Coordinates of C-alpha atoms in Angstrom, one line a residue:
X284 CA -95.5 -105.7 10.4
X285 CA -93.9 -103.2 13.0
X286 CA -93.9 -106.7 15.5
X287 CA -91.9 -108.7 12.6
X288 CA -89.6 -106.5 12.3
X289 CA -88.5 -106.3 15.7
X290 CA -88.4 -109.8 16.2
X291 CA -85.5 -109.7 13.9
X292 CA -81.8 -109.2 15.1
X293 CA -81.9 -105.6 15.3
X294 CA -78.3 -105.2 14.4
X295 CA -78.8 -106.2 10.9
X296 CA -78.9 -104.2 8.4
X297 CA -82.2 -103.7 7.1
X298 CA -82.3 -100.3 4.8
X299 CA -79.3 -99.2 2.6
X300 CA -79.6 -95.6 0.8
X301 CA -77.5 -93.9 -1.2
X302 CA -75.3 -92.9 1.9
X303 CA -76.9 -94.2 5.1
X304 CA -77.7 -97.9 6.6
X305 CA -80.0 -98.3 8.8
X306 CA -80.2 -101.8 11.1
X307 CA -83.6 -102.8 12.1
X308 CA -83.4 -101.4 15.4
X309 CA -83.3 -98.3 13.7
X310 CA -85.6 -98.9 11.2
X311 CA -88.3 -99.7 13.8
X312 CA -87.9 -96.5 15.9
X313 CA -88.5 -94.6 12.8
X314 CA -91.1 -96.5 11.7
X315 CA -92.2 -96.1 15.4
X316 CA -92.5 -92.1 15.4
X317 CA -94.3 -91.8 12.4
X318 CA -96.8 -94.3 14.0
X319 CA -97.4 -91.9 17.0
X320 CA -97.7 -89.0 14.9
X321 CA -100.2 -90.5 12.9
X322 CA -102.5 -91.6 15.6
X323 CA -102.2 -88.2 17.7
X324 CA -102.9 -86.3 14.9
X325 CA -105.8 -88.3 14.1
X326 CA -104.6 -89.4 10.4
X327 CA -107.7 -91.5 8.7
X328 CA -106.5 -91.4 4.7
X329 CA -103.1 -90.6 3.4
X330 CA -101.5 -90.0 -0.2
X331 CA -98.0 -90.5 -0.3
X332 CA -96.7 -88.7 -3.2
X333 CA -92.8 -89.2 -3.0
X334 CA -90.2 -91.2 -4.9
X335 CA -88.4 -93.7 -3.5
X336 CA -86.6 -93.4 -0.4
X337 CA -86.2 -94.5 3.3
X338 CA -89.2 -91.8 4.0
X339 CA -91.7 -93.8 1.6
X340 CA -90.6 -97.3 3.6
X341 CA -90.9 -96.0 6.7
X342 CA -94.6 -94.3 6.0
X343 CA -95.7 -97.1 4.4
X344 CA -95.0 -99.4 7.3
X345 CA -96.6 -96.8 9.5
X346 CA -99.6 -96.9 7.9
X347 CA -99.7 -100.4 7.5
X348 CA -98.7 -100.9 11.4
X349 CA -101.1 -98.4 12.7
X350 CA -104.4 -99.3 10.1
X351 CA -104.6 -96.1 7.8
X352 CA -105.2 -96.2 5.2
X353 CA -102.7 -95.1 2.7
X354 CA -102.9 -94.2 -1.5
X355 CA -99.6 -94.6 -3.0
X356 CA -99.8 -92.1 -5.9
X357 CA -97.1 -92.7 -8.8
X358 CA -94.6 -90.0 -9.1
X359 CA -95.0 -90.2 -13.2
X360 CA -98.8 -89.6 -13.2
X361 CA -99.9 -86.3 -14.6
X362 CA -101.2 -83.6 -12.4
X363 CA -104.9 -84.3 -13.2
X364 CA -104.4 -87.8 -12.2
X365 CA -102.8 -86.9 -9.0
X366 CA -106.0 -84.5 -8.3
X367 CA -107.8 -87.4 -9.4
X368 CA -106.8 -89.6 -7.1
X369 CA -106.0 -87.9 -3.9
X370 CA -110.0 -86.6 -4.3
X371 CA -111.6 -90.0 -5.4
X372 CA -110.1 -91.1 -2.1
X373 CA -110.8 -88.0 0.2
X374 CA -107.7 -88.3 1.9
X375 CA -107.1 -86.6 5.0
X376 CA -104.0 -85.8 4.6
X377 CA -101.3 -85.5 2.0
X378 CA -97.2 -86.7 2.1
X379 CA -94.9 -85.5 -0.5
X380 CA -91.0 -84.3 -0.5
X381 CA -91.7 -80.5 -1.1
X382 CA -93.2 -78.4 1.5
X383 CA -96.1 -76.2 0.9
X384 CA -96.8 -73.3 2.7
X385 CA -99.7 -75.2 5.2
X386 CA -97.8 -78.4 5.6
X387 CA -95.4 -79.3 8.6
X388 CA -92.4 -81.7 8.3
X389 CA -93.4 -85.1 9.3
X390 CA -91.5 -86.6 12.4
X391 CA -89.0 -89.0 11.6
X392 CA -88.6 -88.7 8.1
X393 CA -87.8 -85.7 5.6
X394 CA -91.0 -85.6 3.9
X395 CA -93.8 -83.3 4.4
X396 CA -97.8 -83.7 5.9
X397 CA -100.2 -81.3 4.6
X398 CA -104.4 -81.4 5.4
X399 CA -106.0 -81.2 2.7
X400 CA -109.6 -81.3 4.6
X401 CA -111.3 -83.8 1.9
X402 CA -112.6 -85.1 5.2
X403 CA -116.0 -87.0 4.5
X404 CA -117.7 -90.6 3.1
X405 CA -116.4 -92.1 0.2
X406 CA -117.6 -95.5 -1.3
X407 CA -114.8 -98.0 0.0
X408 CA -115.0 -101.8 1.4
X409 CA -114.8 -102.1 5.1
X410 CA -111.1 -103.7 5.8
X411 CA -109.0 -101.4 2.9
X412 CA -105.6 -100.5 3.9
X413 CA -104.4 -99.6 0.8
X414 CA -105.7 -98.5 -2.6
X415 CA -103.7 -98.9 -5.2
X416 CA -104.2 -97.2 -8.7
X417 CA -103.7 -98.2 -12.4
X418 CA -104.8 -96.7 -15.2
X419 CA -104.7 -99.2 -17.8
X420 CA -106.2 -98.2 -21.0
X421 CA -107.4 -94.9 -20.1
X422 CA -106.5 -91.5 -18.2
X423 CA -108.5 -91.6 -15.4
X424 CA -107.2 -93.7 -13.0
X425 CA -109.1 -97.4 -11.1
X426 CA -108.8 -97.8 -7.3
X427 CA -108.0 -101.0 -6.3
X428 CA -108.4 -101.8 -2.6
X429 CA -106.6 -104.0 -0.5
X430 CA -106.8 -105.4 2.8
X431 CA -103.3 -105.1 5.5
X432 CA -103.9 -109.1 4.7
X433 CA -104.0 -109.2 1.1
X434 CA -100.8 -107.5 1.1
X435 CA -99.0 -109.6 3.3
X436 CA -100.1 -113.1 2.0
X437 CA -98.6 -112.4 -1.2
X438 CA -95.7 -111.4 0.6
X439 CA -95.2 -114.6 2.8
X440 CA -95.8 -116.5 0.0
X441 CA -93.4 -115.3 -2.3
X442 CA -90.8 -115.7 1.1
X443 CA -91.3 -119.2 1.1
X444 CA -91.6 -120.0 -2.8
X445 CA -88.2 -118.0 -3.6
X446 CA -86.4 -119.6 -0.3
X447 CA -83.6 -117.3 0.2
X448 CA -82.8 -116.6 3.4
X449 CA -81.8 -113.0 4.8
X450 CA -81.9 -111.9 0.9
X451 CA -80.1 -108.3 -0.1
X452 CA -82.5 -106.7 -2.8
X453 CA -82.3 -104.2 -5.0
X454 CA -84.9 -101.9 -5.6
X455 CA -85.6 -100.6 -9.3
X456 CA -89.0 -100.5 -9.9
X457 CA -90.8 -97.9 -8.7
X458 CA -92.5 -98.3 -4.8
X459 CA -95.7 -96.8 -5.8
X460 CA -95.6 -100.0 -8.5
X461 CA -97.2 -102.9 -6.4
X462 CA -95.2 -105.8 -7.3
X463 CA -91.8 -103.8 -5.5
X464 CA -93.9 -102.2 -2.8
X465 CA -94.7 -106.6 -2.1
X466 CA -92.1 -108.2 -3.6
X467 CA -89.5 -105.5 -2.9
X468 CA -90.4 -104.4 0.4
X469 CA -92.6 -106.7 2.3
X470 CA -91.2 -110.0 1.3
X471 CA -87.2 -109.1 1.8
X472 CA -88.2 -107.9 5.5
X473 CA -90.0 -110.5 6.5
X474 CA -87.3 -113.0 6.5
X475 CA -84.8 -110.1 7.8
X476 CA -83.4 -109.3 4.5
X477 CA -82.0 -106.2 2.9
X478 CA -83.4 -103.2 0.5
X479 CA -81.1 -101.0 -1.1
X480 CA -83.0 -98.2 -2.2
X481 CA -80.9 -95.9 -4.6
X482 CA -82.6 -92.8 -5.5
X483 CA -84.3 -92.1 -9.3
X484 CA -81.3 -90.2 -11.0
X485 CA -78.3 -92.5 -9.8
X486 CA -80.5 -95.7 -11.0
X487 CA -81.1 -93.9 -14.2
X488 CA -85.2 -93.0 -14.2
X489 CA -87.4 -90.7 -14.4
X490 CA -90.9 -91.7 -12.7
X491 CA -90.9 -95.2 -14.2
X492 CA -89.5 -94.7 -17.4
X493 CA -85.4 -95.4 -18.1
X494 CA -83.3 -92.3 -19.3
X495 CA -79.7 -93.2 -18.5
X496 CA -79.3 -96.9 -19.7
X497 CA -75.4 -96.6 -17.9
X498 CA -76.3 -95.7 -14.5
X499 CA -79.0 -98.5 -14.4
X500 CA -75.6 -100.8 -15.3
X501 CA -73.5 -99.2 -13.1
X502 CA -75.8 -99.2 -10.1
X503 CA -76.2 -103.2 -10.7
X504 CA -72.9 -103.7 -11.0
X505 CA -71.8 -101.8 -7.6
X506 CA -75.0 -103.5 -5.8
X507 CA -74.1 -107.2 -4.8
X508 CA -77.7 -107.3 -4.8
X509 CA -79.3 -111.0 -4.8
X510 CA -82.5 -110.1 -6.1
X511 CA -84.0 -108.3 -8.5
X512 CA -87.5 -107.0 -9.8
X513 CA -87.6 -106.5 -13.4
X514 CA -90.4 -105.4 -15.9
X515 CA -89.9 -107.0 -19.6
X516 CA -88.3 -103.6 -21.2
X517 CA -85.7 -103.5 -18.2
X518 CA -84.7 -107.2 -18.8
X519 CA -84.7 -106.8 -22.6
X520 CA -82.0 -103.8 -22.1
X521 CA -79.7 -106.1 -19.6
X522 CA -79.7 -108.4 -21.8
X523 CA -78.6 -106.1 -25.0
X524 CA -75.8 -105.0 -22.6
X525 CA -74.9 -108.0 -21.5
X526 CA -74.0 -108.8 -25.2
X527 CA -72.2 -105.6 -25.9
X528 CA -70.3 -107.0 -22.9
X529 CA -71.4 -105.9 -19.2
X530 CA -71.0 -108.4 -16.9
X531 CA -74.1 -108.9 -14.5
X532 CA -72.6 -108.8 -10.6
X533 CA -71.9 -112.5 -9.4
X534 CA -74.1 -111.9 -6.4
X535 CA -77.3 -112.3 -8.6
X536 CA -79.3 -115.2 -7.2
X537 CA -83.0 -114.3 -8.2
X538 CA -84.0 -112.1 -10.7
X539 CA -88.3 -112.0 -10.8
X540 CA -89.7 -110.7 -14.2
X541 CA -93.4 -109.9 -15.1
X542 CA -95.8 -107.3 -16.0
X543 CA -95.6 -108.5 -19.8
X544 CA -95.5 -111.6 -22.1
X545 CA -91.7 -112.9 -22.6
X546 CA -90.6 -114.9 -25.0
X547 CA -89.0 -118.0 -24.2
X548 CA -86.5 -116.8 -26.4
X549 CA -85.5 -113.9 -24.3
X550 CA -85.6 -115.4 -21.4
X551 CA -82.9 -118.4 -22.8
X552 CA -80.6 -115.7 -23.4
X553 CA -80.8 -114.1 -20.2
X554 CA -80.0 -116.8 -18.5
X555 CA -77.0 -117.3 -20.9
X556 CA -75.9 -113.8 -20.1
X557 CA -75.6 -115.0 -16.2
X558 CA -78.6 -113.4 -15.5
X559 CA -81.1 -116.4 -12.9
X560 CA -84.2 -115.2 -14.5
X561 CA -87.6 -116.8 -13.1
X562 CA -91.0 -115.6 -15.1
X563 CA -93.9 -114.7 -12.9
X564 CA -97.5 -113.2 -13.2
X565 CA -99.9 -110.9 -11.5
X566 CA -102.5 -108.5 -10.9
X567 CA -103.2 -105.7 -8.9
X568 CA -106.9 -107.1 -7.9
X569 CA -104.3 -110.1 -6.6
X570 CA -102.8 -108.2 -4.8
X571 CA -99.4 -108.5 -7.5
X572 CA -98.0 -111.6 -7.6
X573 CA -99.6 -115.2 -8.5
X574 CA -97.6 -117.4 -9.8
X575 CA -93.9 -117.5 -10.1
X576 CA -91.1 -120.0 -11.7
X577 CA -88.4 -121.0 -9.1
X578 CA -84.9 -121.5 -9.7
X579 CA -85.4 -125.4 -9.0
X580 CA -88.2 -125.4 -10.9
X581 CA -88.1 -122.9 -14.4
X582 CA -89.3 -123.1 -17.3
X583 CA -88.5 -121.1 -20.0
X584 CA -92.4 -120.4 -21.8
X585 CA -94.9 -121.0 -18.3
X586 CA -95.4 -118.2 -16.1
X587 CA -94.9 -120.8 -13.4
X588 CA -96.8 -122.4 -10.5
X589 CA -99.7 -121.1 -9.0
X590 CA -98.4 -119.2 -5.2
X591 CA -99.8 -121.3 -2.5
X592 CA -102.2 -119.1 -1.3
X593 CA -104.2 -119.1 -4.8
X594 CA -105.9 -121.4 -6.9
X595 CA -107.1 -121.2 -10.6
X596 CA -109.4 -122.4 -13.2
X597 CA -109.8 -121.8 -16.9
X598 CA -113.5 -120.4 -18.4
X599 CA -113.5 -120.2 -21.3
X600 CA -110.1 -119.6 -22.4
X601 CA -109.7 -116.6 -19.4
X602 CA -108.0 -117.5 -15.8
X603 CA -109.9 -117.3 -13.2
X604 CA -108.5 -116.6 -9.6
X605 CA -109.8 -117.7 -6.1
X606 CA -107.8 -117.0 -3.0
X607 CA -106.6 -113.4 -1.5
X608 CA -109.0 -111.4 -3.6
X609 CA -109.0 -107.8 -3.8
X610 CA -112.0 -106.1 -2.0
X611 CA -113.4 -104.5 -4.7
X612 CA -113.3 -101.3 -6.9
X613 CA -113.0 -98.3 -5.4
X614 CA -116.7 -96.1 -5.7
X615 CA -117.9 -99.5 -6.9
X616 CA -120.0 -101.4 -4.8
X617 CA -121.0 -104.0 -6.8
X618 CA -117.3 -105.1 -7.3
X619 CA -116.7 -105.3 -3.4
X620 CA -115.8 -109.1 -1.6
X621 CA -115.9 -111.0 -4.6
X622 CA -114.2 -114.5 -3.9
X623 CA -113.0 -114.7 -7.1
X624 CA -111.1 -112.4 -9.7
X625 CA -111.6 -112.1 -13.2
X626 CA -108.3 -112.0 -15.1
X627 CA -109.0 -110.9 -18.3
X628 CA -106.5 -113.0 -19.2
X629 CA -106.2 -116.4 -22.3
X630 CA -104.6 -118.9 -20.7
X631 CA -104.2 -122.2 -20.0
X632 CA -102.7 -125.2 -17.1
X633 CA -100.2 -128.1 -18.4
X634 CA -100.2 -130.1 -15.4
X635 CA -99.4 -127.5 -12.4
X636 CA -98.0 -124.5 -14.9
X637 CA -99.5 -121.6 -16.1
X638 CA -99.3 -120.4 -19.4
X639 CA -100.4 -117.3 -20.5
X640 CA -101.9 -116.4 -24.0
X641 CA -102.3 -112.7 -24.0
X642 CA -105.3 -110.6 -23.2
X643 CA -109.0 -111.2 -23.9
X644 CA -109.5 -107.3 -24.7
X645 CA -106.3 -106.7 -27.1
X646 CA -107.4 -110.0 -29.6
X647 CA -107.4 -109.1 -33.2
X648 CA -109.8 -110.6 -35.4
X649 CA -108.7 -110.3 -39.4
X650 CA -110.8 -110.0 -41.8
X651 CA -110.6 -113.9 -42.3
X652 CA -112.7 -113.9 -38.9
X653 CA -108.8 -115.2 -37.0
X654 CA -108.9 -114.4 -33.8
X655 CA -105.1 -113.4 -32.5
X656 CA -103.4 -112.1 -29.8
X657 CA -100.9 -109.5 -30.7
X658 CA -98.7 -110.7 -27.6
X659 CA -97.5 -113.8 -29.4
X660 CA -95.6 -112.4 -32.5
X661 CA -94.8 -109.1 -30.4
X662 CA -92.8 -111.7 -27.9
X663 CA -90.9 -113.1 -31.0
X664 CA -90.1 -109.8 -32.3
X665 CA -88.6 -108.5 -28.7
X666 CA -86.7 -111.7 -28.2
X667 CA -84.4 -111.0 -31.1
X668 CA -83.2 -107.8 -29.6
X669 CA -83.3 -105.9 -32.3
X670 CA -86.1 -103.2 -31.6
X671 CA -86.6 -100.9 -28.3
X672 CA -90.7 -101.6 -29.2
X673 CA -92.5 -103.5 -31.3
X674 CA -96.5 -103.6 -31.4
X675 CA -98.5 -105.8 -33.7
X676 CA -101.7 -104.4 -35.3
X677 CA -104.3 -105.3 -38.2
X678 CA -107.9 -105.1 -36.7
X679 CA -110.3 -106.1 -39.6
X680 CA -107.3 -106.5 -42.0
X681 CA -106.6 -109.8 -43.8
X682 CA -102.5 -109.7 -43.0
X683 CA -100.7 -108.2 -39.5
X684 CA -98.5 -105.0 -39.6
X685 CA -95.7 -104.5 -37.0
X686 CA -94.8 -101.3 -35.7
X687 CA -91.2 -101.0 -35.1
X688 CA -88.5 -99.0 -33.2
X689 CA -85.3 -99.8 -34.0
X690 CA -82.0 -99.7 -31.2
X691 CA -79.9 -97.5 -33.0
X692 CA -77.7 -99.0 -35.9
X693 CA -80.3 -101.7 -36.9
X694 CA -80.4 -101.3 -40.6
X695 CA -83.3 -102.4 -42.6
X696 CA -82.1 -105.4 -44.4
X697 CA -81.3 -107.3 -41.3
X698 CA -85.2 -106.0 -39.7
X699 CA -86.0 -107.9 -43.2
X700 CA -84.0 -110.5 -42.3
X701 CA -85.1 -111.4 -38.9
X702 CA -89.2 -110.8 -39.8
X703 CA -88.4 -113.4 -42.3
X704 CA -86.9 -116.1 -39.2
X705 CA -89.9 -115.1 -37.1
X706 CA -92.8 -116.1 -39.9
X707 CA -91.3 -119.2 -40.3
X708 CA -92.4 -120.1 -36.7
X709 CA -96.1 -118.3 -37.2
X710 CA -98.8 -119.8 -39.1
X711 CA -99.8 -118.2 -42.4
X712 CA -103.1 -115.8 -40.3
X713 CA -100.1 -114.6 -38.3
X714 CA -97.5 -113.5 -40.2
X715 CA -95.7 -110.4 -40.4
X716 CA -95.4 -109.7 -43.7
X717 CA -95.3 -106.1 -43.5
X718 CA -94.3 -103.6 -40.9
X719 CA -94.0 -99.6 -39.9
X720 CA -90.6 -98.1 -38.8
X721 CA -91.4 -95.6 -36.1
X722 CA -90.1 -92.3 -36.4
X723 CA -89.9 -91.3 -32.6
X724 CA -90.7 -94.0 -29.8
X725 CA -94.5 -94.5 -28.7
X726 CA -94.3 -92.3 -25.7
X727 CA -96.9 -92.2 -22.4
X728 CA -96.9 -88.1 -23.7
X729 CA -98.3 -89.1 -26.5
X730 CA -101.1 -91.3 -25.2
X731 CA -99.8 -94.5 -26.9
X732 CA -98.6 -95.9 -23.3
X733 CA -99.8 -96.4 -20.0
X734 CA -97.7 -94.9 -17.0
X735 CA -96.1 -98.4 -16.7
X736 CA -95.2 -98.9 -20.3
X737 CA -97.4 -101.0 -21.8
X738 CA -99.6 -100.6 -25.1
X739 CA -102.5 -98.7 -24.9
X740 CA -104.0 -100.8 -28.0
X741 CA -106.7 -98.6 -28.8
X742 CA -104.8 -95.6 -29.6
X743 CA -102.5 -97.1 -31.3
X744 CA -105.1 -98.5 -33.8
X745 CA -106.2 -95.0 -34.0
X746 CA -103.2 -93.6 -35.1
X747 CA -101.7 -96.4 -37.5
X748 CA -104.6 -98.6 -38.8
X749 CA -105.0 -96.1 -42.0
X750 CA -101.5 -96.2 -42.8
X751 CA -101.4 -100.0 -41.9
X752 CA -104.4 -100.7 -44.3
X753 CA -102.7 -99.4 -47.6
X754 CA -99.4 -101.7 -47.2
X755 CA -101.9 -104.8 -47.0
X756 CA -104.3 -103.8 -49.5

């Protein structure tokens, strides 16, 4: 990566921060150091705990560059997970922003390295550069492991399936999220693009979540950024602005959403808003993306075509992958160089797009023996914009309950109102015929979400499938 990078005219700009540019001469050298370092120090395993900055690109790269391997851990996971991870590993050595009182600053950048000593064999395919962790469903976090190659595939892929040339991008998502570390860093600097990196509190979040709604606009707005990565909450809250009248900035050409089901619905009026909005789809044991829509090419319900470096089949409802797999589980050797990856996902191809059904694991079967997945009438209900969540329950129950949360000043009789539109699209199994207003939203803290935001289903039933139970009975 280090090589592509210099082959690009080093007095573009590659890196924008909140107050510095750097050109890709620049960039280089400082990627450059921290390579040196690492290999004179004899670095085998890294976490990188840091949110992001120029320092997280530049050690990335490094690692990347010189073959270490490297554990991004998520600024928003809990302490335990954090332990959990950085020992599951047995890194060598650890990277954060806050000194401790054995680390030393690390050359080139303004974070800290610390040796932690967990020195030692762990269970890992041969070829991993990169373990990345999710923790879906439950706390303790699953190591995914990924080869330098893996990574960069996707990358190259998405560079010639989106076709912009020298793109500016705008970094929102978290790095230690996959799909920007890829699609956010990799693929803009391969064909000598731009990231703007603006730190946590100016682009209004906290970890991964969104506390300041306005300073998300406002750094948008002031961006002239071309492309975008967005997660299915973040695009549902442009697009509620957009109608109490923000303007997205003209210099918007690409705006890549996924990580969720979306209604065609919402996507329609994103567009409307002025907002190029192209659905996608992927996995971490894909190494992110998969498929994508293209701005020549978009349709409004498919997740898009297959990437060029992957191919698909359907089994029994559930996509199966073959191209670019992951290399297996970490600790889990019977996981390791698969050629093919198991979705978990209902879907199906019409022609050359794919369309997604929602997940195998999160079906609800009624009591009328219907199998569903909650995704569908949850997409309907997020599309009209009315509610900051909405989850769909009614295991073992013969009618579905929604579980709402409001945007402030939604009042009742209108909820009524559009749960009456949305049934008249759903079959009679389907329905939503009764529904929960939340009190407080479902909250990570809680244990109702995962770090990223979505559902943790199971929880959720827990909680609400009592209460849910006496409004259909």
């Amino acid at each position: 990566m280090l090589n592509v990078l210099k082959n690009h005219n080093q007095s573009n700009i590659a890196v924008i921060t909140n107050d510095h540019s750097y050109d890709y001469q620049t960039l280089a050298e400082k990627i450059a150091m921290v390579c040196d370092f690492l290999q004179m120090e004899g670095v085998e395993r890294i976490a990188l705990c840091a949110s992001n900055s120029i320092d997280w690109l530049v050690v990335d790269l490094a690692a990347m560059s010189t073959s270490t391997l490297i554990v991004p851990v998520p600024d928003f996971f809990s302490e335990a997970q954090k332990q959990h991870v950085i020992f599951s590993c047995k890194v060598s050595h650890v990277i954060s922003e806050k000194p401790t009182a054995d680390s030393k600053p690390l050359v080139g950048t303004g974070l800290f390295i610390n040796e932690v000593g967990y020195h030692g064999d762990v269970a890992i395919p041969e070829g991993t550069q990169k373990v990345t962790f999710t923790s879906g469903s439950t706390g303790t976090p699953k190591g995914v492991c990924l080869s330098r190659d893996n990574q960069l595939t996707v990358a190259k892929s998405l560079v010639e399936v989106i076709g912009l040339d020298k793109p500016q991008h705008l970094s929102l998502l978290p790095f230690s999220t996959l799909l920007e570390n890829i699609a956010g860093i990799y693929a803009p600097l391969l064909c000598g693009g731009t990231v703007k990196i603006i730190c946590d509190s100016k682009r209004g979040f906290s970890g991964s979540r969104l506390v300041d709604m306005q300073a998300l606009l406002i750094t948008i707005a002031q961006s002239d950024a071309h492309t975008l990565n967005l997660v299915p909450e973040l695009l549902k809250v442009l697009v509620v602005a957009c109608k109490q009248g923000w303007q997205p900035p003209q210099s918007l050409k690409f705006v890549a959403v996924g990580g969720g089901k979306v209604d065609k619905a919402l996507i329609a009026a994103a567009r409307e808003c002025g907002l190029p909005v192209c659905q996608g789809y992927g996995l971490s044991e894909a190494s992110s993306v998969v498929a994508l829509n293209t701005l020549e090419d978009n349709s409004d319900s498919s997740v898009g075509k297959l990437l060029p470096h992957v191919t698909g089949t359907i089994e029994n409802g559930e996509l199966i992958l073959k191209g670019n797999a992951f290399l297996g589980y970490l600790g889990e050797p019977n996981s390791w160089y698969q050629d093919t990856v198991q979705t978990d996902d209902l879907a199906e191809f019409k022609g050359d797009k794919l369309y997604l059904n929602g997940r195998a694991k999160n079906l609800i079967i009624n009591s009328l023996g219907r199998n569903i997945s909650p995704e569908w009438p949850e997409s309907l209900l997020d599309a009209t914009g009315l509610f900051s969540q909405a989850v769909v329950i009614g295991e073992g129950l013969s009618q579905l309950v929604a579980l709402l949360m409001p945007l402030k000043g939604v009042a009742n009789d209108h909820i009524a109102t559009s749960l009456a539109h949305i049934n008249q699209a759903l079959p009679d199994y389907a329905k939503l015929n009764h529904f929960i207003l939340l009190d407080a939203p479902l909250s990570y803290e809680q244990g109702m979400l995962t770090e990223n935001g979505r559902f943790k289903r199971a929880a959720i039933n827990q909680t609400f499938l009592r209460q849910a139970s006496t409004l259909v009975a």
